[in-house]
Short mmCIF file of C-alpha atoms in Angstrom, two decimals:
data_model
loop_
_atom_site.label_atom_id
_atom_site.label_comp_id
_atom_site.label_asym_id
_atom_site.label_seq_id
_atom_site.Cartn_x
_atom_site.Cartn_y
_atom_site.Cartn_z
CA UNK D 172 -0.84 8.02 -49.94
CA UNK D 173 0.72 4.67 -49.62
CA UNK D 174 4.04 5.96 -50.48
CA UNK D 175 3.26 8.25 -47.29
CA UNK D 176 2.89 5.44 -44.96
CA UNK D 177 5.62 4.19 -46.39
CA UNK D 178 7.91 7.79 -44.97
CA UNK D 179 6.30 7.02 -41.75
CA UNK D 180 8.63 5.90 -39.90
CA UNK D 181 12.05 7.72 -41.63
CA UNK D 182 10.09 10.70 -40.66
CA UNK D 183 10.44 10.12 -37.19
CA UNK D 184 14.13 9.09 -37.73
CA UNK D 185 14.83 11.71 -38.90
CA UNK D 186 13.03 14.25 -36.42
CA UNK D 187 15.25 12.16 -33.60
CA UNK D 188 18.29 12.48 -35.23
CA UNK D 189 17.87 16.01 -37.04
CA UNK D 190 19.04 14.44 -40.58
CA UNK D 191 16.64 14.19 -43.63
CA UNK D 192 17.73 12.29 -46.37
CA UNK D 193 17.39 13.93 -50.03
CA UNK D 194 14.58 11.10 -50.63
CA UNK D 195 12.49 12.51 -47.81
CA UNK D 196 13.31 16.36 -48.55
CA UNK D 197 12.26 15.63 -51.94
CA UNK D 198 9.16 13.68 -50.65
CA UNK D 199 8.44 16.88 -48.12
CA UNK D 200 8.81 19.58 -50.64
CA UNK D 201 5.99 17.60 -52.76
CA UNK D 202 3.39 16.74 -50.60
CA UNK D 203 1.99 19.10 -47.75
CA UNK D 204 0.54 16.28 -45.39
CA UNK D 205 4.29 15.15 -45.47
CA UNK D 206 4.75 18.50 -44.87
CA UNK D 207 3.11 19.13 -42.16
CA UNK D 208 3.59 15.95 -40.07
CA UNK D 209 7.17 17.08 -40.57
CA UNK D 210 6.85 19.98 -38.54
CA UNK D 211 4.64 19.08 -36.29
CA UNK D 212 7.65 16.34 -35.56
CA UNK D 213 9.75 18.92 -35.23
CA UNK D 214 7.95 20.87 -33.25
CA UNK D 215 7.52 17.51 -30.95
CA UNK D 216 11.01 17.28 -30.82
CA UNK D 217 11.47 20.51 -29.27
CA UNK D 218 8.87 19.67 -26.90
CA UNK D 219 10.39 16.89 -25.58
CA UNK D 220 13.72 18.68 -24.58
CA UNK D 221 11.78 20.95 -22.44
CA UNK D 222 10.39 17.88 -20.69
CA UNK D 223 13.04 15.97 -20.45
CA UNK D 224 14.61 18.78 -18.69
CA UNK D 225 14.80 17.98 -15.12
CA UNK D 226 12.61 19.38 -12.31
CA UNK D 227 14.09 22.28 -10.23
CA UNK D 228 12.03 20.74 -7.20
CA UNK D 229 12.52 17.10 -6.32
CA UNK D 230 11.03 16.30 -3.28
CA UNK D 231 13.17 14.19 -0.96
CA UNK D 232 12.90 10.94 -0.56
CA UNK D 233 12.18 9.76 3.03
CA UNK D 234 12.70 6.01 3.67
CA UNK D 235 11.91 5.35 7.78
CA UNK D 236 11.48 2.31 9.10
CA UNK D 237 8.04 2.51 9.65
CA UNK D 238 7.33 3.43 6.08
CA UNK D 239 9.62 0.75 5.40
CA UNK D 240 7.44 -1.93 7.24
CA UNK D 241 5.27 -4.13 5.18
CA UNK D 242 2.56 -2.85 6.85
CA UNK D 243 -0.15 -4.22 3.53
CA UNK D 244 2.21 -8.10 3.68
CA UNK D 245 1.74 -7.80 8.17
CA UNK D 246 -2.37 -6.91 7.95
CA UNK D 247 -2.84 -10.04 5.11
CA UNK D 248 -0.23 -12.38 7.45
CA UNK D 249 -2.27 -11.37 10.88
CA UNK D 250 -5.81 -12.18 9.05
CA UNK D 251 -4.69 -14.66 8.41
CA UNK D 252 -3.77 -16.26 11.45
CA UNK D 253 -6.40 -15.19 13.12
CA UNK D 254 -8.75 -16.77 10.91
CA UNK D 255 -6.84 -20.11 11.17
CA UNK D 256 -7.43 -19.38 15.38
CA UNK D 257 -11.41 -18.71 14.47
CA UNK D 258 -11.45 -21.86 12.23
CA UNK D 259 -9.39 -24.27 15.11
CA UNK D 260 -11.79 -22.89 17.29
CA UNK D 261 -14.45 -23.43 15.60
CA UNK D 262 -13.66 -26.90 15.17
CA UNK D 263 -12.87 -27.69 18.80
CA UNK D 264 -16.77 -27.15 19.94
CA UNK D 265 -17.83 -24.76 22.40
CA UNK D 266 -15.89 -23.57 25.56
CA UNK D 267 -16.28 -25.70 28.58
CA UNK D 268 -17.11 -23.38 31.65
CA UNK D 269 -14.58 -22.07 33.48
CA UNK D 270 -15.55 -23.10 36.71
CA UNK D 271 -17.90 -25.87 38.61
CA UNK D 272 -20.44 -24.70 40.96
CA UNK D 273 -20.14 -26.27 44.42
CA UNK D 274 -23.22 -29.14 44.26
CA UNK D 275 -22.97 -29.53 40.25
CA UNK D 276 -20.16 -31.63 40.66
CA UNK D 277 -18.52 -34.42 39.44
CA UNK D 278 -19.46 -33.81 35.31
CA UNK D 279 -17.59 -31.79 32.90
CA UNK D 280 -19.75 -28.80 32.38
CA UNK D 281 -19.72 -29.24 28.60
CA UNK D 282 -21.55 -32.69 29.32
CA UNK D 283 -23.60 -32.01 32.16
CA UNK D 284 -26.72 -31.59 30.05
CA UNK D 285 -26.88 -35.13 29.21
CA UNK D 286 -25.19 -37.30 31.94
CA UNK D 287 -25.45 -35.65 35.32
CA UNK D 288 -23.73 -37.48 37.65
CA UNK D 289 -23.18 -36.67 40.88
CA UNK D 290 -19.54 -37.15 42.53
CA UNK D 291 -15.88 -35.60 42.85
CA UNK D 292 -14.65 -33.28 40.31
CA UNK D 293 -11.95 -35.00 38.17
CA UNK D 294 -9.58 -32.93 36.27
CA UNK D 295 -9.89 -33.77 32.55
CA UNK D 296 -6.51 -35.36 31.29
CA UNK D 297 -3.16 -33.04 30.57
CA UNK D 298 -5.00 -30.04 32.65
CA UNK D 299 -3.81 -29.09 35.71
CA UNK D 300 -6.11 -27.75 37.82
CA UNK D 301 -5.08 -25.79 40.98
CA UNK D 302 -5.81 -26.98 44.12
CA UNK D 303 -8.11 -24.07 45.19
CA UNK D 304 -11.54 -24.23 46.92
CA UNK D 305 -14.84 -23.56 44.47
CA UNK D 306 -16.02 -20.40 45.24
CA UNK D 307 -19.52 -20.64 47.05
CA UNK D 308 -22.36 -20.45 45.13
CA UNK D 309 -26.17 -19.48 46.37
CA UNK D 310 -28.40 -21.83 44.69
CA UNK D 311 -30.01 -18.46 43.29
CA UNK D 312 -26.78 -18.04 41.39
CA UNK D 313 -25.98 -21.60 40.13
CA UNK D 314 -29.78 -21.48 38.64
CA UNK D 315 -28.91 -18.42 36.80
CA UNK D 316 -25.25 -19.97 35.58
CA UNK D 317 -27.14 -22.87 34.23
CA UNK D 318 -29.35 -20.76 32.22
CA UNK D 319 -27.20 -18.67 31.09
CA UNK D 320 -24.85 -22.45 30.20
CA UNK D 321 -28.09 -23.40 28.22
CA UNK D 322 -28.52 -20.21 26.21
CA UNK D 323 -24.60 -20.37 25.24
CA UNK D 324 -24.90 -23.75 23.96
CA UNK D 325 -28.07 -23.28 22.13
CA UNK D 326 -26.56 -20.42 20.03
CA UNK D 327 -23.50 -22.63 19.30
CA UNK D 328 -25.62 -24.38 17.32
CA UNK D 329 -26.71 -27.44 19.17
CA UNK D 330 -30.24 -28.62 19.92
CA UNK D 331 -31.76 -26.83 22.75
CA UNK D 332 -32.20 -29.64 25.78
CA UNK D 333 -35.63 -30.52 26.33
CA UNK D 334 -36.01 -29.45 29.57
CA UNK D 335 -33.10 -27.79 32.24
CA UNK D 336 -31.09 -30.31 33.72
CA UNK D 337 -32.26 -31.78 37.31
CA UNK D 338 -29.01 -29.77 39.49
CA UNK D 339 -28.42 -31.74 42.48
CA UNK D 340 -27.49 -28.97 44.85
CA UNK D 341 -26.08 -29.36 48.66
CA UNK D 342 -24.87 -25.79 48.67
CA UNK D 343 -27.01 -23.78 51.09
CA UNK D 344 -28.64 -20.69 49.91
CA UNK D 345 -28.19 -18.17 52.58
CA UNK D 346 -25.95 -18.81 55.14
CA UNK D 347 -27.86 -19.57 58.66
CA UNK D 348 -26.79 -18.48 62.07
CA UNK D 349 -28.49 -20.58 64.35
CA UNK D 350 -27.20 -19.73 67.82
CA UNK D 351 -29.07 -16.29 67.05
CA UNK D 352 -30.43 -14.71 70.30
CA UNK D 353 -33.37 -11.92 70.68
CA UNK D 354 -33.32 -8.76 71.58
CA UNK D 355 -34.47 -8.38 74.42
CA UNK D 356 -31.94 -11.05 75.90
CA UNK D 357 -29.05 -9.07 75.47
CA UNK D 358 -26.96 -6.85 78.16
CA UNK D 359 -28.53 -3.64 78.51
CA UNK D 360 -25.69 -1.04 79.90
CA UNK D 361 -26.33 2.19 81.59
CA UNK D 362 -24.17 4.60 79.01
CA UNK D 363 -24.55 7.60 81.78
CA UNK D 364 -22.26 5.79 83.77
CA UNK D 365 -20.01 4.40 81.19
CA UNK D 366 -19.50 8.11 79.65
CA UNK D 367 -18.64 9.30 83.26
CA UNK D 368 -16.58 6.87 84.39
CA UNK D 369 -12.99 7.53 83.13
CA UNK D 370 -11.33 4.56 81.19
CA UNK D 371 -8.30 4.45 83.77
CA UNK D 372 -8.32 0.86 84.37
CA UNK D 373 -8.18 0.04 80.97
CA UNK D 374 -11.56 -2.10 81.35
CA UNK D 375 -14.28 -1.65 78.69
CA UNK D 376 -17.57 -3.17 79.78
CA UNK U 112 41.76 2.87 -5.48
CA UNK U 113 39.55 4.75 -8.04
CA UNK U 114 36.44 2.59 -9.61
CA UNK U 115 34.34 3.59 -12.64
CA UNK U 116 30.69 4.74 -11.38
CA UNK U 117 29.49 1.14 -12.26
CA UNK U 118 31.38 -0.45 -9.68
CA UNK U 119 30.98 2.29 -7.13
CA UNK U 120 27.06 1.72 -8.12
CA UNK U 121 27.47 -2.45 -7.31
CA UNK U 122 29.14 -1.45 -4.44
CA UNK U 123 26.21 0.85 -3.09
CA UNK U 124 23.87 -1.69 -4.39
CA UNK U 125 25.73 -4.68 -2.18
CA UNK U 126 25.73 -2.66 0.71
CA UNK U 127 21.97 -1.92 0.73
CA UNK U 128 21.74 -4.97 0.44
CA UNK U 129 22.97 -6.13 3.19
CA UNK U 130 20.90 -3.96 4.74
CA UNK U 131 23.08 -0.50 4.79
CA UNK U 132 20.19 2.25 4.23
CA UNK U 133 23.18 4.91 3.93
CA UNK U 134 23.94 3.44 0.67
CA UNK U 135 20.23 3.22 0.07
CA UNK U 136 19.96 6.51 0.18
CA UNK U 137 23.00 7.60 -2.00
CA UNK U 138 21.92 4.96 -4.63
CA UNK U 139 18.21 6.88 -4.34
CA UNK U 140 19.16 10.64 -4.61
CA UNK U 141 21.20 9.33 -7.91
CA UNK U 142 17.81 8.25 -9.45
CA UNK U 143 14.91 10.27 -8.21
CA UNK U 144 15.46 13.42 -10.09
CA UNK U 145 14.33 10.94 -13.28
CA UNK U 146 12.00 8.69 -11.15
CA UNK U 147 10.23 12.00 -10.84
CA UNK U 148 10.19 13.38 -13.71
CA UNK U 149 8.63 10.03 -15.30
CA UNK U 150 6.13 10.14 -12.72
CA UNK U 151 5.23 13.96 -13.11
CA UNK U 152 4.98 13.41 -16.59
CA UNK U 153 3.01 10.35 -16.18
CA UNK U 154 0.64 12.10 -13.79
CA UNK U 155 0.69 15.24 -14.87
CA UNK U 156 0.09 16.33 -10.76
CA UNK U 157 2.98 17.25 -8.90
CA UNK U 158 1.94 15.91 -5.63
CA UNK U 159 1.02 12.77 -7.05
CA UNK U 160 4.11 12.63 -8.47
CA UNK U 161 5.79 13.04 -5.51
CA UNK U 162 3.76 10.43 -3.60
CA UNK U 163 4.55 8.48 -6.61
CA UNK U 164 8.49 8.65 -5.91
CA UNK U 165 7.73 7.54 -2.17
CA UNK U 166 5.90 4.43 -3.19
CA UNK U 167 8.46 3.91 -6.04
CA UNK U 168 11.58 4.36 -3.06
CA UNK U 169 9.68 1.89 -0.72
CA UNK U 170 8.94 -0.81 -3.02
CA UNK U 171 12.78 -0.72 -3.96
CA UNK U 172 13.82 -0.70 -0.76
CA UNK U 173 11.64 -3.81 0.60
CA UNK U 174 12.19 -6.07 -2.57
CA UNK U 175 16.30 -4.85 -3.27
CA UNK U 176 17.23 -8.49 -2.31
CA UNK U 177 15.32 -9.73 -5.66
CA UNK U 178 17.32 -7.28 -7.34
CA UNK U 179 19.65 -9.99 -9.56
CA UNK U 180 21.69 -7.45 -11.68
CA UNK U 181 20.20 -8.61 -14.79
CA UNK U 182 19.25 -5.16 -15.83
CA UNK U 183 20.77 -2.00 -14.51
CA UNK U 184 19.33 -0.59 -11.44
CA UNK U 185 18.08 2.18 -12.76
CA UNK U 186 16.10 0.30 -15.41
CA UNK U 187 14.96 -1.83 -12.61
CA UNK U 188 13.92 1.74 -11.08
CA UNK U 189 12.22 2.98 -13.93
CA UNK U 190 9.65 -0.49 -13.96
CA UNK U 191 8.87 -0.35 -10.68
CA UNK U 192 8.27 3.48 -11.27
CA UNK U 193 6.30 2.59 -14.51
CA UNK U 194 3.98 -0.11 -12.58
CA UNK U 195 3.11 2.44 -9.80
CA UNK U 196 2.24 5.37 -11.71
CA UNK U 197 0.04 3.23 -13.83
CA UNK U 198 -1.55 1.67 -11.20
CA UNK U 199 -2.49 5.03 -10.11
CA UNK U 200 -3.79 6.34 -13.14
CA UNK U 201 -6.01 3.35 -13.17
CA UNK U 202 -7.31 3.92 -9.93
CA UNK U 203 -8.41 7.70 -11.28
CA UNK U 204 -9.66 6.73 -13.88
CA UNK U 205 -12.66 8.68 -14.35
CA UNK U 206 -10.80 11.89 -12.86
CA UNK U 207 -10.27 14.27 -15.42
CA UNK U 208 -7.12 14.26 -16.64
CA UNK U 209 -4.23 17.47 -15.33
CA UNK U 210 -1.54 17.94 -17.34
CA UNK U 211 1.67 20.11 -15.14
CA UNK U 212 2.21 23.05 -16.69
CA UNK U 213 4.07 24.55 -13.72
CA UNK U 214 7.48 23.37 -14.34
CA UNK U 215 7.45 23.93 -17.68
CA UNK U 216 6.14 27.98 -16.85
CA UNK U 217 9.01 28.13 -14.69
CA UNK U 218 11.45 27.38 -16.82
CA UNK U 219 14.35 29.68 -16.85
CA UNK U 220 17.76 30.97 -16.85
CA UNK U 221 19.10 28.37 -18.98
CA UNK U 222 19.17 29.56 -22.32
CA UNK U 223 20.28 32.55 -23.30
CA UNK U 224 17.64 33.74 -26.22
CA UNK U 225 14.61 34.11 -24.55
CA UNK U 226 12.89 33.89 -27.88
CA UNK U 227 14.14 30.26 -28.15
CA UNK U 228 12.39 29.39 -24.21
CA UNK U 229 9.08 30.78 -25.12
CA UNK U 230 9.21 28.33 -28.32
CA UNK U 231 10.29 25.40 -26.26
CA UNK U 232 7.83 26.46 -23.72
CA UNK U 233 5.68 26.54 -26.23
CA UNK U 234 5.89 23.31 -27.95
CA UNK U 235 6.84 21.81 -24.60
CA UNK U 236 2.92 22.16 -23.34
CA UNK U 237 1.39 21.13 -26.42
CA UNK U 238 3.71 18.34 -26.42
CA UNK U 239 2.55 17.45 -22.94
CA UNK U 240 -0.90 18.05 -23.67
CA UNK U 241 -1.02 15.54 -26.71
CA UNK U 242 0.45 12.74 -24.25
CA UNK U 243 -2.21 13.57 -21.55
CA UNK U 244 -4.31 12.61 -24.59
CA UNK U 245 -2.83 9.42 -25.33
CA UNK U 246 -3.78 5.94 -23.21
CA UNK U 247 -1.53 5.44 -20.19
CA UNK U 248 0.64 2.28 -21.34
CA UNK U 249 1.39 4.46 -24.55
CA UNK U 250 2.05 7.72 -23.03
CA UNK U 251 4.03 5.46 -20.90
CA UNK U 252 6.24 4.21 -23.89
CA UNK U 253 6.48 7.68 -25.43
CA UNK U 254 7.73 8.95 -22.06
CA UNK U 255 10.41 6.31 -21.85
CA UNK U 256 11.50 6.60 -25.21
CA UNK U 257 11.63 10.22 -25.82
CA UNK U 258 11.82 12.06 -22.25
CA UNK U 259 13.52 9.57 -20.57
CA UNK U 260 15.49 8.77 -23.48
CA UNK U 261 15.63 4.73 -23.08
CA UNK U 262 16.65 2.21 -25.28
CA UNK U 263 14.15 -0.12 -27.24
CA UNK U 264 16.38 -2.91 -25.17
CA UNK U 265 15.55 -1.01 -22.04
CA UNK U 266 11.97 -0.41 -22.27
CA UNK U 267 11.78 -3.76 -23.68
CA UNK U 268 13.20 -4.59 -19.89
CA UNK U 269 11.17 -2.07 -17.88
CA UNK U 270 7.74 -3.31 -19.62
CA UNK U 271 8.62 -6.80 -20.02
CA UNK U 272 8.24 -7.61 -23.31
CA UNK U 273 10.24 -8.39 -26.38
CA UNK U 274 12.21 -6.08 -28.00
CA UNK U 275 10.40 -6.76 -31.34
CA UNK U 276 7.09 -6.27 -29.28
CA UNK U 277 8.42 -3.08 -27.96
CA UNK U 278 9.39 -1.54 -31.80
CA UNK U 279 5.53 -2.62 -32.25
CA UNK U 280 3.93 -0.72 -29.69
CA UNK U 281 5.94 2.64 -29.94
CA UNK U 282 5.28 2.63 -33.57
CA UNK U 283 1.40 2.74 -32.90
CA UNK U 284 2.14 4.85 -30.34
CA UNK U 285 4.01 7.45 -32.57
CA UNK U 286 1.01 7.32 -35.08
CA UNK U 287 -1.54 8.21 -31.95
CA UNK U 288 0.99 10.99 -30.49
CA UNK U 289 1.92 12.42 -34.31
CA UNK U 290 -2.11 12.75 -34.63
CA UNK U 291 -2.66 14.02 -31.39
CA UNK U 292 0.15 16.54 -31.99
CA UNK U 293 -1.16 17.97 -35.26
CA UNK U 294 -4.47 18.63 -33.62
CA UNK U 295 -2.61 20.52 -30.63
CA UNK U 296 -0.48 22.79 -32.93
CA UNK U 297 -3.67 23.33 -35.27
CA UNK U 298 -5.68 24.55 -32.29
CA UNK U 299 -2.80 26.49 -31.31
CA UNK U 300 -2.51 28.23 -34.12
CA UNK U 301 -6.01 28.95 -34.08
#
């Protein structure tokens, strides 16, 4: 049995290269597990050059640029940077507001909470802001901007203020017309005469 | 000025990369007749064999700048070919394994005794049902070394290991294939 390990390998040699030695045809004719593995390598042999013959069919090979694109490389590379963005933002506290409410003034929004101070907006340093008017505000709506301020900053993660900030407000709520004058006061015309009389002079009562 | 197929092949090869897919392309339709028939044999599955080829193509084609000229290019081919089919086996793992018989039942025309093609047929399916048996890195090696028809040196290259690792591994792998064998010509006969 050892001696058949030992043909192993020649075995195989000689199935590859189609020569058996008089050792190993000796060794063959003797034993029939020798024997067998012998044709079964033979056999193997001739199974392998019908698989190694090539394909008919090969499908062709289509290299575009868009299948060329990393595409797997681009989707790890975006992530990423966008988590780099989240984590800068993160980092830089929450978003001031965008705009000041006409009678808020004079406080960064992100700080009005704890130091409301009344005064002229100043532009925070390296920001330009443009020159343009606030837009008006009814004191309805700059109640419900600074609770909705409030809410944003308490699920950022800071302590909820103890109570809403005191908003010193000038703005008006509703606009008031003052020289208003009742009904009755005003110019009653007599349409009858107004539908009859042509509009030749051009004048309109 | 006539140049051996070597140099015309470094030629293609500088070309592509420098970016000419043209000579991509002629450098490709040399190779992937073998390219697929590793990976159909690999895979046993046609279509997986083809999408096999694709990946195979695109990988070459994105990392040909790393491409040194240590080994030859088609031995460069045949590991990128040999990492994706095996990465795809191991993703199907528990998938039962298919063997292709259709290329081998269409075999034709090219020998004369027909007696002689229904042997080779013959042994030809039992020969690729014993590797379907075997593990994937050694059906891998036997594929190399006896369809492809590599070198020890160049499988040594495509798997990257020693040569003296390589003679290793495809002699256990010709004791698991020999066994396998038997048992496929035994139930055969049968």
């Amino acid at each position: 049995m050892a001696r058949c390990k030992q043909y192993e390998e020649s075995l195989w040699e000689a199935a590859e290269t189609g020569e058996l030695s008089s050792e190993l045809t000796a060794h063959i004719a003797a034993c029939p597990e020798c024997r067998k593995s012998w044709q079964a390598l033979q056999a193997g042999m001739i199974g392998f050059q019908a698989l190694r013959r090539l394909p008919d069919h090969v499908p062709a090979v289509h290299l575009s640029p868009v299948s060329a694109f990393p595409w797997r490389r681009a989707a790890a590379f975006a992530t990423v940077i966008l988590l780099g963005l989240l984590a800068i933002r993160g980092f830089m506290g929450p978003r001031p507001s965008s705009h000041t409410p006409p009678g808020i003034t004079g406080v960064p929004s992100n700080t009005r909470e704890r130091t409301p101070v009344a005064g002229p907006v100043q532009p925070r340093k390296g920001i330009d802001l443009p020159d343009v008017p606030a837009p008006r505000i009814t004191a309805k709506r700059a109640s419900h901007h600074r609770q909705h301020r409030v809410h944003r900053i308490h699920r950022s993660g800071n302590p909820r203020p103890e109570a809403p900030p005191a908003v010193v407000a000038t703005a008006s709520p509703v606009p008031v017309i003052d020289n208003l004058k009742p009904l009755s006061a005003l110019p009653v015309y007599n349409l009858t005469v107004l539908a009859e009389a042509p509009h030749e002079t051009g004048e309109m009562p | 000025m006539i140049t051996t197929s070597e140099q015309w092949e470094q030629q293609l090869i500088a070309r592509a990369q420098a970016g000419d897919t043209h000579a991509f392309d002629i450098l490709v339709s040399n190779y992937a007749p073998q390219i697929y028939r590793l990976a159909l044999r690999m895979l046993g599955d046609a279509e997986e064999a083809e999408e096999a080829l694709q990946e195979t193509m695109i990988r070459a084609f994105r990392s040909l700048r790393k491409f040194r000229g240590n080994a030859a290019f088609g031995t460069w081919l045949y590991a990128i070919a040999s990492k994706r089919c095996l990465t795809r086996r191991q993703r199907r793992r528990r998938q039962p394994e298919i063997v292709a018989f259709d290329d081998l039942c269409e075999m034709h025309g090219s020998m004369n005794d027909p007696g002689e093609l229904v042997i080779q047929r013959e042994h030809g399916l039992s020969v690729q049902r014993a590797l379907g048996a075997l593990s994937p890195p050694t059906r891998l090696l036997m594929v190399l070394r006896y369809v492809e028809g590599l070198s020890h040196e160049e499988i040594a290259q495509v798997l990257g290991c020693t040569v003296a690792a390589c003679r290793v591994r495809l002699c256990r792998a010709r004791a698991d294939f020999r066994t396998l064998l038997m048992r496929e010509l035994d139930d055969g006969e049968m």
